[in-house]
Each structure stands twice: as structure tokens, then as C-alpha cells.
Coordinates of C-alpha atoms and ligand atoms in Angstrom, one line a residue:
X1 CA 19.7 14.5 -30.4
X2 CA 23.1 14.3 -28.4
X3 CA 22.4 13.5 -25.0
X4 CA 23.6 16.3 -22.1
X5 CA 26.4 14.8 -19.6
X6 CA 24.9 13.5 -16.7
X7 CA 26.8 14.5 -13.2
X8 CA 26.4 12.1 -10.5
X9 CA 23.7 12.7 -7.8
X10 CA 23.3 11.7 -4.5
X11 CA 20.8 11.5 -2.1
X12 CA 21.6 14.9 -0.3
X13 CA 21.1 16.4 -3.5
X14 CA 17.4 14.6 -3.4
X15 CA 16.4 15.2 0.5
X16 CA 17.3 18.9 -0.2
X17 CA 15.1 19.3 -3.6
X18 CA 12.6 17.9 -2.0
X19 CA 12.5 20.2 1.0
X20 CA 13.2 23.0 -1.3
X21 CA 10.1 22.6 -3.7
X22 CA 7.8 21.0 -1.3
X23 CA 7.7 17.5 -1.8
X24 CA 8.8 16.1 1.9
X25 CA 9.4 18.3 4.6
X26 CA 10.6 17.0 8.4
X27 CA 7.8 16.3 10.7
X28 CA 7.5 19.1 13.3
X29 CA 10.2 20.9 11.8
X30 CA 9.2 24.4 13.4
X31 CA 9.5 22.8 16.7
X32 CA 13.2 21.2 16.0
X33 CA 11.7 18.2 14.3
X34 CA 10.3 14.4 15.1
X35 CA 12.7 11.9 14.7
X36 CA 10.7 9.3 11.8
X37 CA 8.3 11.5 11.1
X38 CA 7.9 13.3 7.9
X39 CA 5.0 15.4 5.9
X40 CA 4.7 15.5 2.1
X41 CA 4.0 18.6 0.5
X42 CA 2.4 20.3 -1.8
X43 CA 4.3 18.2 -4.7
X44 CA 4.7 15.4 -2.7
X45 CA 1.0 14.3 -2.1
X46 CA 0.3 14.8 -5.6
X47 CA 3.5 12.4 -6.3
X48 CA 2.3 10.2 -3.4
X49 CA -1.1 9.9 -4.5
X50 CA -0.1 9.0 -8.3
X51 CA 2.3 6.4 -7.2
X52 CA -0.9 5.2 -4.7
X53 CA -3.2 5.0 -7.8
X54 CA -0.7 3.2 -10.2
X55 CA -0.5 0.3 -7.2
X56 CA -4.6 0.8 -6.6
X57 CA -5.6 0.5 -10.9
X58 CA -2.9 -2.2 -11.4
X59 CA -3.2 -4.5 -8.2
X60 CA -7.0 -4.1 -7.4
X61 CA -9.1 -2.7 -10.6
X62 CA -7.5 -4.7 -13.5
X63 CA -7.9 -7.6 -11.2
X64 CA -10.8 -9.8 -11.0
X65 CA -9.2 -12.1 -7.9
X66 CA -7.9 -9.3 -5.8
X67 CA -10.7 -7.4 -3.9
X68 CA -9.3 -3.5 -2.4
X69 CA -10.2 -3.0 1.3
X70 CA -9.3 0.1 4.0
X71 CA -9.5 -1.1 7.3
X72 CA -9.7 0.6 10.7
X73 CA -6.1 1.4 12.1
X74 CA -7.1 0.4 15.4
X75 CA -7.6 -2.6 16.6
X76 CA -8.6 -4.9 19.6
X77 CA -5.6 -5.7 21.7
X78 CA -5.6 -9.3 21.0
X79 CA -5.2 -9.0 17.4
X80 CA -1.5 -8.4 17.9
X81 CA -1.4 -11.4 20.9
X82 CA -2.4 -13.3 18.1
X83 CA -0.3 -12.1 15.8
X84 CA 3.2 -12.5 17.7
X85 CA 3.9 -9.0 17.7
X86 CA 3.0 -8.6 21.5
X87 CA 5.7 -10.7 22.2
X88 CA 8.4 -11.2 19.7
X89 CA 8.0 -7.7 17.6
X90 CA 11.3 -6.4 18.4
X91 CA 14.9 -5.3 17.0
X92 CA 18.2 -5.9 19.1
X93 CA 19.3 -2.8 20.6
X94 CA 21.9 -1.9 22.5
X95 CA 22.9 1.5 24.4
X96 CA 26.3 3.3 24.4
X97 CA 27.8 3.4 28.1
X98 CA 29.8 6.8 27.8
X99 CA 26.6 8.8 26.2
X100 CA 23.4 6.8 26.2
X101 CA 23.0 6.8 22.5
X102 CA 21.1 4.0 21.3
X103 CA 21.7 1.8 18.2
X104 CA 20.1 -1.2 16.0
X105 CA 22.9 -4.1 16.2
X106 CA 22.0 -6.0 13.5
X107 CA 22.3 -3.0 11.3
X108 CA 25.3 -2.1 12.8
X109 CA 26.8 -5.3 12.3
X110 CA 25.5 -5.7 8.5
X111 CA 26.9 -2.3 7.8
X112 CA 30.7 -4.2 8.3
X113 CA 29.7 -6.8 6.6
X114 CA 28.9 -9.6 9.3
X115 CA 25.5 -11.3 8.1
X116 CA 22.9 -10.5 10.8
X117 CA 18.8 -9.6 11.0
X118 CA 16.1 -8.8 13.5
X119 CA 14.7 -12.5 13.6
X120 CA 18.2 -13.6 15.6
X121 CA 17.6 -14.8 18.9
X122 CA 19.2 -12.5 21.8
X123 CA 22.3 -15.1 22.5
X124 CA 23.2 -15.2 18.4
X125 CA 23.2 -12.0 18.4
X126 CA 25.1 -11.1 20.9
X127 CA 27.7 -13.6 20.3
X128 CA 28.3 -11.4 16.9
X129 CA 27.9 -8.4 18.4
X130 CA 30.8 -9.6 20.9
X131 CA 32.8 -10.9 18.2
X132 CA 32.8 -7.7 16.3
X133 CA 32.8 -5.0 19.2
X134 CA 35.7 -3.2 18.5
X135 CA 34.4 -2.5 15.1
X136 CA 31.5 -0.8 15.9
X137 CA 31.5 2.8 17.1
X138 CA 29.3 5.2 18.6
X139 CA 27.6 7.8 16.0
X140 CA 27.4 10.2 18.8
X141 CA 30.5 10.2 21.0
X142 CA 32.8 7.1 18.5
X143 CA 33.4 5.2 21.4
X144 CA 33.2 1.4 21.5
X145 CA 31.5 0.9 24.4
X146 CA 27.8 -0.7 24.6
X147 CA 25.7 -2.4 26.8
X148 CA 24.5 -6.3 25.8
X149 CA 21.6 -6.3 23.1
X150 CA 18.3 -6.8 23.9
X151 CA 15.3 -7.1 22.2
X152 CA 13.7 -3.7 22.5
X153 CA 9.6 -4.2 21.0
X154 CA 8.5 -1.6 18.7
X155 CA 4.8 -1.9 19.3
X156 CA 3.4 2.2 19.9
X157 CA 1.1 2.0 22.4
X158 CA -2.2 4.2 22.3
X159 CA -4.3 5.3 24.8
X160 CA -7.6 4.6 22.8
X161 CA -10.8 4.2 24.7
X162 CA -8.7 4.0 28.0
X163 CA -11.0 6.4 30.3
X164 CA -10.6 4.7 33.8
X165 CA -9.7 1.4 34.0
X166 CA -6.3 0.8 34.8
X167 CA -4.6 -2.3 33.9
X168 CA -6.6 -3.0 30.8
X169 CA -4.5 -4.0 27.7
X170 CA -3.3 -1.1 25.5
X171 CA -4.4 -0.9 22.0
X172 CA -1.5 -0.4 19.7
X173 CA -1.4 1.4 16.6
X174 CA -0.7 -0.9 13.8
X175 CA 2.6 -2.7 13.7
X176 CA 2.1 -4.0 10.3
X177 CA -0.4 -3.6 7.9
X178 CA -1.7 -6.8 7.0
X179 CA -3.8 -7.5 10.2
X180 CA -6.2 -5.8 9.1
X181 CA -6.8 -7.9 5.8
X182 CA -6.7 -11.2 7.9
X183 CA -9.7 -9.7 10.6
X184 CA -11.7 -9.3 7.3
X185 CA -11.2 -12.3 5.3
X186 CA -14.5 -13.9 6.3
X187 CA -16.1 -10.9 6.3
X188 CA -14.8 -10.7 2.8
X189 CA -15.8 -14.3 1.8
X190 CA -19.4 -13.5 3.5
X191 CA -19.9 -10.4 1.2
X192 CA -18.6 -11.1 -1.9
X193 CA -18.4 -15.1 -2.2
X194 CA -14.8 -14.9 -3.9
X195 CA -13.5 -17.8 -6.0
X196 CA -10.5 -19.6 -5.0
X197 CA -8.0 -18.5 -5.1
X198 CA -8.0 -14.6 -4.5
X199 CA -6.2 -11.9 -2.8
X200 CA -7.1 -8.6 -0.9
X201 CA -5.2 -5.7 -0.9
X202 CA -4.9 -2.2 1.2
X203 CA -2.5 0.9 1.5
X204 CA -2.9 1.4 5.7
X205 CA -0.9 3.5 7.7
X206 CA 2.0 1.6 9.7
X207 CA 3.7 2.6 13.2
X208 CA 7.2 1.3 14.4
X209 CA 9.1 2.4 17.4
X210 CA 12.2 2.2 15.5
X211 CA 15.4 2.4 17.3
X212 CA 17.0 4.5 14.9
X213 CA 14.5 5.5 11.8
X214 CA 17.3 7.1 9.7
X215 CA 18.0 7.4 5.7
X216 CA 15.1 9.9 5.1
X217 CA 11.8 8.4 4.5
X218 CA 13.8 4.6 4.1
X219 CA 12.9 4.3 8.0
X220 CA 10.3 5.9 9.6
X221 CA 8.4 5.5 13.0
X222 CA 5.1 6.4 10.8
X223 CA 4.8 5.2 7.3
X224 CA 2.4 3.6 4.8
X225 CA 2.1 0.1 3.2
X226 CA 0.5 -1.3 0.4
X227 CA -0.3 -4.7 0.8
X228 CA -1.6 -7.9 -0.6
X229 CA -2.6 -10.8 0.9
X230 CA -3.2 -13.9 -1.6
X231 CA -5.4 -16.6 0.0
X232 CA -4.2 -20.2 -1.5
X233 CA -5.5 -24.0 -1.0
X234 CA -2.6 -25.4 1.8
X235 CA 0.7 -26.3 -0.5
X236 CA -0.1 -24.6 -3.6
X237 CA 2.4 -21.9 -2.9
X238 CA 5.3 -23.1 -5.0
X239 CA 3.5 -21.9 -8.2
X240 CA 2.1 -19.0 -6.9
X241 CA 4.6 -17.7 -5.2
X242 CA 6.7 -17.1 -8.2
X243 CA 4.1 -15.8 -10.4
X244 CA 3.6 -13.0 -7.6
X245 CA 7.6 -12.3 -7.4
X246 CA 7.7 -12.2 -11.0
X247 CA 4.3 -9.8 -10.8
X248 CA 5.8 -7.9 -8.6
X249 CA 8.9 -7.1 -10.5
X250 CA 7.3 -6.2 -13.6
X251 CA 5.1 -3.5 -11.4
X252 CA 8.1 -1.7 -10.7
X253 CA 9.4 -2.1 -14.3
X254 CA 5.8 -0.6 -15.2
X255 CA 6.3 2.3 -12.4
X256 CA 8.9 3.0 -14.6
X257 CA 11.9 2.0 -12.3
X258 CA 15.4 0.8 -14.4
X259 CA 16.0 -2.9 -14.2
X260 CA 19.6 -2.7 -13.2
X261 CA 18.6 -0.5 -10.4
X262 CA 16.5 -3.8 -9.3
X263 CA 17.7 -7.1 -7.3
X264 CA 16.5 -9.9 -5.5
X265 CA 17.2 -10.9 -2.4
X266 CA 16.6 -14.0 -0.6
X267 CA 16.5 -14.1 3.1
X268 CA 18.1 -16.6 5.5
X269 CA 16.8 -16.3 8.9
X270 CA 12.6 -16.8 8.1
X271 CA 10.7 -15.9 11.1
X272 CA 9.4 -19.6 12.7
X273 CA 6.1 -19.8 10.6
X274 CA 7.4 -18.2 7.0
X275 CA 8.2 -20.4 4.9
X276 CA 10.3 -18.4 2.3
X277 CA 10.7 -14.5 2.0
X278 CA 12.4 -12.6 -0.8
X279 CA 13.2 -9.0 -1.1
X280 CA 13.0 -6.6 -3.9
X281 CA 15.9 -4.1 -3.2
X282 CA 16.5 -1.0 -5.0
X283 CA 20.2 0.2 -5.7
X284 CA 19.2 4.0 -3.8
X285 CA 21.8 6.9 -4.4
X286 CA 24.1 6.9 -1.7
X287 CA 22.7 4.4 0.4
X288 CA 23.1 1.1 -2.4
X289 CA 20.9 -1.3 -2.6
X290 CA 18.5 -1.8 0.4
X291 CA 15.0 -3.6 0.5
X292 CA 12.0 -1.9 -1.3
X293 CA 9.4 -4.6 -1.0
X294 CA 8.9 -7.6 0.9
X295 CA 7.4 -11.3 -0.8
X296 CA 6.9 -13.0 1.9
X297 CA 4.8 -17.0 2.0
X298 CA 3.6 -16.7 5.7
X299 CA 2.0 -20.7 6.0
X300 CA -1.4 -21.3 7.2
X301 CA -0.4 -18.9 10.5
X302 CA -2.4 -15.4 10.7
X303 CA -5.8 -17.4 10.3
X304 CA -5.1 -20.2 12.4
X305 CA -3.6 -17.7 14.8
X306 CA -6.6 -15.4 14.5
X307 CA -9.6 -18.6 14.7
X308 CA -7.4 -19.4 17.7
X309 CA -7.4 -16.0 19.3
X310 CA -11.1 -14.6 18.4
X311 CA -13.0 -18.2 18.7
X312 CA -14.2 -17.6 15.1
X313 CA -13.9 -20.4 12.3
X314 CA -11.7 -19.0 9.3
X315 CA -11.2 -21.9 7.5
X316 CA -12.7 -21.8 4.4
X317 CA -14.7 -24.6 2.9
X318 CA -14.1 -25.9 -0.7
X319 CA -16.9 -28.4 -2.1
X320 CA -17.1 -29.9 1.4
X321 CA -13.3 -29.8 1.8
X322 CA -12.2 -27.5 4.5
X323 CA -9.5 -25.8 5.2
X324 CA -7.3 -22.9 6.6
X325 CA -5.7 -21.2 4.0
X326 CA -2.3 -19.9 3.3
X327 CA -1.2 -16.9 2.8
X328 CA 1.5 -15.3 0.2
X329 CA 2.1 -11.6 1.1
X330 CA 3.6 -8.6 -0.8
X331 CA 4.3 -5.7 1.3
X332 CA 5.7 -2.5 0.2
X333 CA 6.4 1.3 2.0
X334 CA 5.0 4.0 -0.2
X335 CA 7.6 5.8 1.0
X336 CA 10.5 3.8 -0.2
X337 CA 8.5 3.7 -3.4
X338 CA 8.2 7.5 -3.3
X339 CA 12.2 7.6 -2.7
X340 CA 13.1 5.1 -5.6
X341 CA 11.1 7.2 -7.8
X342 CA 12.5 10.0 -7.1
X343 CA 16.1 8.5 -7.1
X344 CA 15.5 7.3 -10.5
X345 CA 13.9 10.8 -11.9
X346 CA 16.4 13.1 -10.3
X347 CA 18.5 14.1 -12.9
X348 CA 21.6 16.4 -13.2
X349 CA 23.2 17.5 -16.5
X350 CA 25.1 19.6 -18.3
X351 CA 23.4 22.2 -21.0
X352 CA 26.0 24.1 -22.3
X353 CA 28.2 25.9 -19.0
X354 CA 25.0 25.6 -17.1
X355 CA 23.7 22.9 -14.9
X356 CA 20.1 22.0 -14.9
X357 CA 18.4 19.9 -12.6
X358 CA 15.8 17.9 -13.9
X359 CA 13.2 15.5 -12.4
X360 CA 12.8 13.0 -15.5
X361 CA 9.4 11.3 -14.1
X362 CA 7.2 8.8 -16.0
X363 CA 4.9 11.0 -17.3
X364 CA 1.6 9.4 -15.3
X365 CA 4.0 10.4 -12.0
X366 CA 4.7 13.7 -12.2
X367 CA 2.7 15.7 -9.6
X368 CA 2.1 18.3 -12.5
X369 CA 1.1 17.9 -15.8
X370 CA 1.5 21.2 -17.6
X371 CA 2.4 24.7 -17.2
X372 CA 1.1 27.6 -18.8
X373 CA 3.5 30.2 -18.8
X374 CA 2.7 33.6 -20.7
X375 CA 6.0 34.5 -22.3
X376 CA 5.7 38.0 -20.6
X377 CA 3.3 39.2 -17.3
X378 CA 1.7 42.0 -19.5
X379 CA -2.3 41.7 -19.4
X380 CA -2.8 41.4 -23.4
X381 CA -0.7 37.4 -22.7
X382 CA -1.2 36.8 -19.0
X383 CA -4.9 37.5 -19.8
X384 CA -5.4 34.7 -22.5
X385 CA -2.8 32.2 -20.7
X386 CA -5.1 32.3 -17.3
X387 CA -8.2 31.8 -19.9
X388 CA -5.9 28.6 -21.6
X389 CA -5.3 27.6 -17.8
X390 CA -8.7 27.6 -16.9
X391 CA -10.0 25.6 -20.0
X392 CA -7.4 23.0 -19.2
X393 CA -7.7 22.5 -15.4
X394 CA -10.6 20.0 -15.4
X395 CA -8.0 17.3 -17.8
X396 CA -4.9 18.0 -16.4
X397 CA -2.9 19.0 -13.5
X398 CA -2.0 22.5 -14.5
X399 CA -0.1 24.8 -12.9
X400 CA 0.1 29.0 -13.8
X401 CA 3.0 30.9 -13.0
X402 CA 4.4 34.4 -14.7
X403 CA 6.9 35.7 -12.6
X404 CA 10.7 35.8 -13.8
X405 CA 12.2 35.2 -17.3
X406 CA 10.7 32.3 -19.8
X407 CA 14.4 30.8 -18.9
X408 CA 13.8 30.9 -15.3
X409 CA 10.2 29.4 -15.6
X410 CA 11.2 26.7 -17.6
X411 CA 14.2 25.6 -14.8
X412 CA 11.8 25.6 -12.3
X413 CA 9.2 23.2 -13.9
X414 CA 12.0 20.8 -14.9
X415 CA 12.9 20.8 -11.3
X416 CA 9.3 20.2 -10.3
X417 CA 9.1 17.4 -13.0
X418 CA 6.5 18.9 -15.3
X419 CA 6.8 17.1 -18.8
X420 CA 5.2 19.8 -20.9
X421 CA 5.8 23.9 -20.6
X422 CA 2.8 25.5 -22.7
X423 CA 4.1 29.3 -24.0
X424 CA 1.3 32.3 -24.8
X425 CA 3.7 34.7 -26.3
X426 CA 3.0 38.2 -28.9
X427 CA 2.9 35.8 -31.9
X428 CA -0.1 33.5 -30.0
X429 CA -2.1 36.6 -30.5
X430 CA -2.3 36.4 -34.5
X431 CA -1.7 32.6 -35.2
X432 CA -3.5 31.3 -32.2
X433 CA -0.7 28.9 -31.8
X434 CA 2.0 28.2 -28.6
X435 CA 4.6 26.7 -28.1
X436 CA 4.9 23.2 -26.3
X437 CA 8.4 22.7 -24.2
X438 CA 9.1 19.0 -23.5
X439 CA 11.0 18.2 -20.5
X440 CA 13.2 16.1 -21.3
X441 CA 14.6 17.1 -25.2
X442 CA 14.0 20.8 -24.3
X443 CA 12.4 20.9 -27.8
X444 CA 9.5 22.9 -28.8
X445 CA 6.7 23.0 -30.6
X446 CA 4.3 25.3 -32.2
X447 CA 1.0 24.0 -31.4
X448 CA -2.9 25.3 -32.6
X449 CA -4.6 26.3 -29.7
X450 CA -7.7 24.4 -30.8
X451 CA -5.5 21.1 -31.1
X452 CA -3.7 21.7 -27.6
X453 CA -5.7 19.5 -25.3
X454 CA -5.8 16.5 -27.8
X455 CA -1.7 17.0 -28.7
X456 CA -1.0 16.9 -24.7
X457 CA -3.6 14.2 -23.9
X458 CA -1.7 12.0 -26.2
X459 CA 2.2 12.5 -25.7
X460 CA 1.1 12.6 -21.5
X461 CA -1.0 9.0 -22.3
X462 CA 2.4 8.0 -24.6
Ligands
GAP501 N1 3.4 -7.5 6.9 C1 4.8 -7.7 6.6 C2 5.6 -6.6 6.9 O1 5.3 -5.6 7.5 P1 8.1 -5.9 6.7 O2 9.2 -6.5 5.9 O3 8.3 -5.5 8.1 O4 6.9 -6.9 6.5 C3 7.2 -4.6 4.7 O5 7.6 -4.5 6.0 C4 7.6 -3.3 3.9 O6 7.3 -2.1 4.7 C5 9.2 -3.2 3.8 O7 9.6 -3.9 2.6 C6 9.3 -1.7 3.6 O8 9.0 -1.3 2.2 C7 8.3 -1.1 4.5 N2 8.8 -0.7 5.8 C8 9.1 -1.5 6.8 N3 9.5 -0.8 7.9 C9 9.6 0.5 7.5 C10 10.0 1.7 8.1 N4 10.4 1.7 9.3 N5 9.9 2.8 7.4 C11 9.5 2.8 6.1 N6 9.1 1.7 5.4 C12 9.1 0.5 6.1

């Protein structure tokens, strides 16, 4: 079948489907909006939670050395003393003289090219920043006047359990995710004696006082991250550390991402106690390629930080050998997963002189399944659709709709992403048949009614 022309696409096209058929809406939005914080609607959890399940079955429930854990997002103030974050959690910012505006100056230096990052001490960065001032302008007002960086920490601090006593150290909401697999390790060890090596892994909300969250749901101040933490003996991490980049890789491959829209990148500046860290970036409409995922080998640090901080032995002892192990981390948002996914699926084409907008999702993705659609609203179809509908509920994500033309219908499922259209129409009543629409080839089908659920249950499992 010939192909229909493809017209470019571009991530205003994507924030504005997605607002318009409730898959992410701004935070607050009826009170003029919180910058970084968004909701996912009606479409968007059911996208969300698939992508969250493909990540859960794949990472934790195929695996035998990976054990799944939720952990509380609050935790005891010296949990982030002991992490570093306290002290050295921050990004460079600097603040525009003529109107206050504040901006991220190593992503304003990166953005003309001059190599920069968060992990720069205050004097290198600032050196660049004064090399390159009169290339960087306000967003706000364009002029070219800033204030020195400084390190600005992005630590949200809560008022949990903070009744009277003044003084007493704040309890942050989570910086990272990850702290909470390192407070459970022995707990983890105690419960379910692991073998050597193993991993654990968690999807746990993440907060970040971001100087400027910006690029949709790319930067938030709230967000969610799927992590694993993989537990090795001390310098095995040259083996294993490859297997998981390559592991990695192939999970988005199986999410159903396009290879050419995938790169690695290495990173130079490494926090003091990493050893090596590569990124998988994701070439996103409009924006290019920008980090997805985060492979990072963090050393023997968060548990010899953590049996420093809390008192508590977590080394872990081998056939009388002890020691602390080290940690290789993969740590994604679900949100820039979310936005890749939707990047890739968004499609818009050319069928004859109209344009149609289709979301092209792998099939285990899309946030609905099927759609029964009764070729007119009159009782003697809409009657036996809802019946169809109903029968089909409990095995897939269904959805019913009958207002507007078949046309119409069918336009508004391929926005949505839906890969089959299921048609009740006058004929249905003798030959107890439909017809199937597939998304993508538009083609149809006359299908038995009695061989419906098993023809869907295999092209949606194909
Ligand atoms: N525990 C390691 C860690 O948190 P990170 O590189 O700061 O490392 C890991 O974050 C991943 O979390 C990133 O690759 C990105 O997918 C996601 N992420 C980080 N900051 C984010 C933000 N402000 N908004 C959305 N996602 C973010």
C-alpha cells in the first residue's frame, strides 16, 4: 500500500494535541498556571501507566536479580546530608540586572555552543559565563546584563512534622529518587537474602527547584523516575556497566522508540565520586537531541555515605569477605519517556486534500484499545454496539462513542491513538459481522462477531 506524505511536526503541534485531547494539561491552569508542574489527563494516565508497566514487567518481573520496591517520599533529614545534596545540589544561576529574570548558565552557555554543566565549580563557570556575556541575552527584557552565577540549591523544603520546634532541620521532598533504594538495601538483603549480584528498582516521585523548568514536561519542578540500582562486588563494574547501557538501549528499542532517533552521550565533568556516566538522548521535535536517561556508575559512595551517616553497617558479606558495594544506576523521567513517545507516534499526513493527524503508538501504548462505533446513533445499532462494548470491556480498553459522522469518529480515534475502530452498521444486523478499521493502513475488515475478541486479541498482542 503507497504510503501517505508525511508533513513535518513539531513539538507545538504535540503540547497542543495533548492539551486538546487530554493527555497533559498545565498544572493549576485555572489559576494562571504553576511554572513545572503539569497533570496528565484522562489519556495521559492511561499512556503514563502503560509506559510505567512496560518499565515494571520488563526491569522487575522478567527479572530474577532485580527486586521492585516503592519507598516513602519522605525522608529523615540526614539522608540528603549524607547524600551531598544538602550541600552541593545546585545549578549556576544568575539574575538579569535591568528585570530580575533568572536564568540556568550552563544551559545558556550550551545553547551557543560553549561546553558547560551543573557539576562546574562557581569560578569555571563564571569564567565562561564572562567570556561569553555578550552572547547571552535576557528572555524577558534581551538585555545582556547579569549578575555573577552562583550556585542556587534546588532542594524543596517541606514542613513535615514541624509543629513547634524552631530550628530543627527541614525534611526535603526527594531530590532524586534513588535514596530511597540505598535506605532499603539491607532491609532488602535481610528479607529476601538476594544473590550477588542484584539490583532494585522503583518509579518515585522527584522534586527540583529548577531555575527555569521549561520544554514542556522535559523539565519540571515535579516529576517521576524510574530507577535501578545494581549492587556489584567493588571493581566489577567494567562488565556490568556495558551490559546495562546496552540493556538499556534495547528497552527503548522494545518501547518501540526508532534507533536513529537514539544517541549516546558520554559525559565529561563526573561529579567527584562517579566514576563514568553516559546519557541516552533522544533527538525530540524541535528541541534536538537532549538527555532521556541517565547510566550513571556511582563507586562505593551512597552506602559508605549512608553507614557513615546512620551508624548502620551496609556492607555486605560474601563467604566471609566483606564489603561495600558499588553501585551502577539507570535513571529515567517518565515524563521525558512519555514525551519521546509521543514525539515518535505523532504523525501528520496527507490522505488525499485532507490532513490527518494520527498518533501511530505501539499497540501495548496506546491509552485505548478499541472503539465501538455504531455506524449511525439509531437504537436498532447503538443498542447492539453498547451490548458489543460491554462484552468487550473486561479484555480491552474500550471506548463508545456515536456522535458525528463514521468519518469524523474515525479522525478522532486516530488522534487519540486507538489501533482498531470496531463498526455496528445495518448489514451487522443480518450477517452478524463488523467492520475492523486499523489505524494505521485505514483498511477494513469484515469480521464475525463471534470471532471479534480472539481477531483483536491477536493483531493488539502482534
Ligand atoms: N539519581 C540520579 C539522578 O537523579 P539525574 O541525571 O539528575 O540523575 C535522572 O536524573 C533522570 O531524571 C534524567 O535523565 C531525566 O530523565 C530525569 N530528570 C531529571 N531532572 C528532570 C526534570 N527537572 N524534569 C523531568 N525529568 C527530569
Amino acid at each position: 500500500m503507497e504510503e501517505n506524505k508525511k508533513i513535518e511536526k513539531t513539538m507545538d503541534d504535540i503540547i497542543s494535541l495533548s492539551k486538546r485531547k487530554g493527555f497533559v494539561y498545565q498544572g493549576s491552569e485555572i489559576y494562571g498556571g504553576l511554572a513545572g508542574a503539569f497533570d496528565f489527563g484522562p489519556l495521559g494516565v492511561e499512556l503514563l501507566n502503560n509506559i510505567r508497566s512496560f518499565w515494571w514487567k520488563e526491569v522487575v518481573q522478567k527479572r530474577e536479580d532485580y527486586y521492585g520496591l516503592d519507598s516513602a517520599m519522605f525522608k529523615h533529614p540526614k539522608v540528603w546530608e549524607a547524600s551531598g545534596h544538602t550541600s552541593g545540589f545546585s545549578d549556576p544561576l544568575a539574575e538579569c540586572r535591568n528585570c530580575n529574570t533568572r536564568i540556568r548558565v550552563d544551559k545558556e552557555l550550551m545553547n551557543i555552543g560553549v561546553v558547560a554543566d551543573e557539576k562546574m565549580s562557581e569560578e569555571e563557570i563564571n569564567k565562561l559565563f564572562e567570556e561569553n556575556k555578550d552572547k547571552i541575552k535576557c528572555h524577558n527584557c534581551g538585555k545582556k546584563d547579569f549578575s555573577r552565577a552562583r550556585n542556587f540549591n534546588m532542594l524543596i523544603k517541606s514542613n513535615y512534622g514541624d509543629f513547634t520546634e524552631k530550628g530543627s532541620e527541614p525534611v526535603y521532598l526527594p531530590g532524586e529518587a534513588c535514596q530511597g533504594i540505598y535506605l532499603n538495601f539491607k532491609n532488602v538483603i535481610d528479607s529476601m537474602h538476594p544473590k550477588f549480584p542484584f539490583g532494585i528498582a522503583q518509579i518515585n516521585k522527584a522534586f527540583r527547584n529548577e531555575i527555569s523548568p521549561r520544554n514542556f514536561l522535559f523539565r519540571c519542578r515535579e516529576f517521576e523516575q524510574a530507577d535501578t540500582q545494581y549492587f556489584i562486588r567493588p571493581n566489577e563494574n567494567k562488565d556490568k556497566y556495558e551490559e546495562i547501557k546496552q540493556e538499556r538501549w534495547q528497552w527503548y528499542l522494545d518501547l518501540g522508540l526508532s534507533e536513529e532517533k537514539l544517541r549516546w552521550h558520554q559525559h565529561e565533568n563526573l561529579v567527584f565520586y562517579a566514576k563514568d556516566a553516559w546519557d541516552i538522548e533522544y533527538n525530540y521535535p524541535t528541541y534536538g537531541f537532549d538527555e532521556l536517561e541517565g547510566i550513571h556508575d556511582r563507586t562505593d559512595y551512597d552506602l559508605t555515605q549512608h553507614s557513615k551517616f546512620s551508624g548502620v553497617d551496609l556492607s555486605f558479606n560474601e563467604d566471609g569477605n566483606k564489603f561495600v558495594p558499588w553501585i551502577l544506576e539507570t535513571s529515567v523521567g517518565l515524563g521525558r519517556i512519555f514525551l519521546a513517545v509521543l514525539s515518535e507516534a505523532y504523525t501528520k499526513e496527507q490522505v488525499g486534500d485532507e490532513t490527518r493527524v494520527v498518533l501511530k503508538f505501539p499497540k501495548k501504548l496506546a491509552p485505548i484499545k478499541v472503539a465501538f462505533l455504531p455506524l449511525s446513533k439509531k437504537d436498532e445499532l447503538a443498542e447492539p454496539t453498547k451490548e458489543l462494548f460491554n462484552s468487550m470491556k473486561d479484555k480491552f480498553v474500550c471506548q463508545y462513542d456515536e456522535t458525528q459522522s463514521i468519518g469524523k469518529r474515525y479522525r478522532r480515534q486516530d488522534e487519540i491513538g486507538t489501533p482498531y475502530c470496531v463498526t455496528f452498521d445495518f448489514d451487522s444486523l443480518e450477517d452478524n459481522s463488523v467492520t475492523v478499521r486499523d489505524r494505521d493502513t485505514m483498511e477494513q475488515e469484515r469480521i464475525k462477531i463471534e470471532e471479534l475478541e480472539d481477531y483483536l486479541t491477536t493483531k493488539l498482542n502482534n
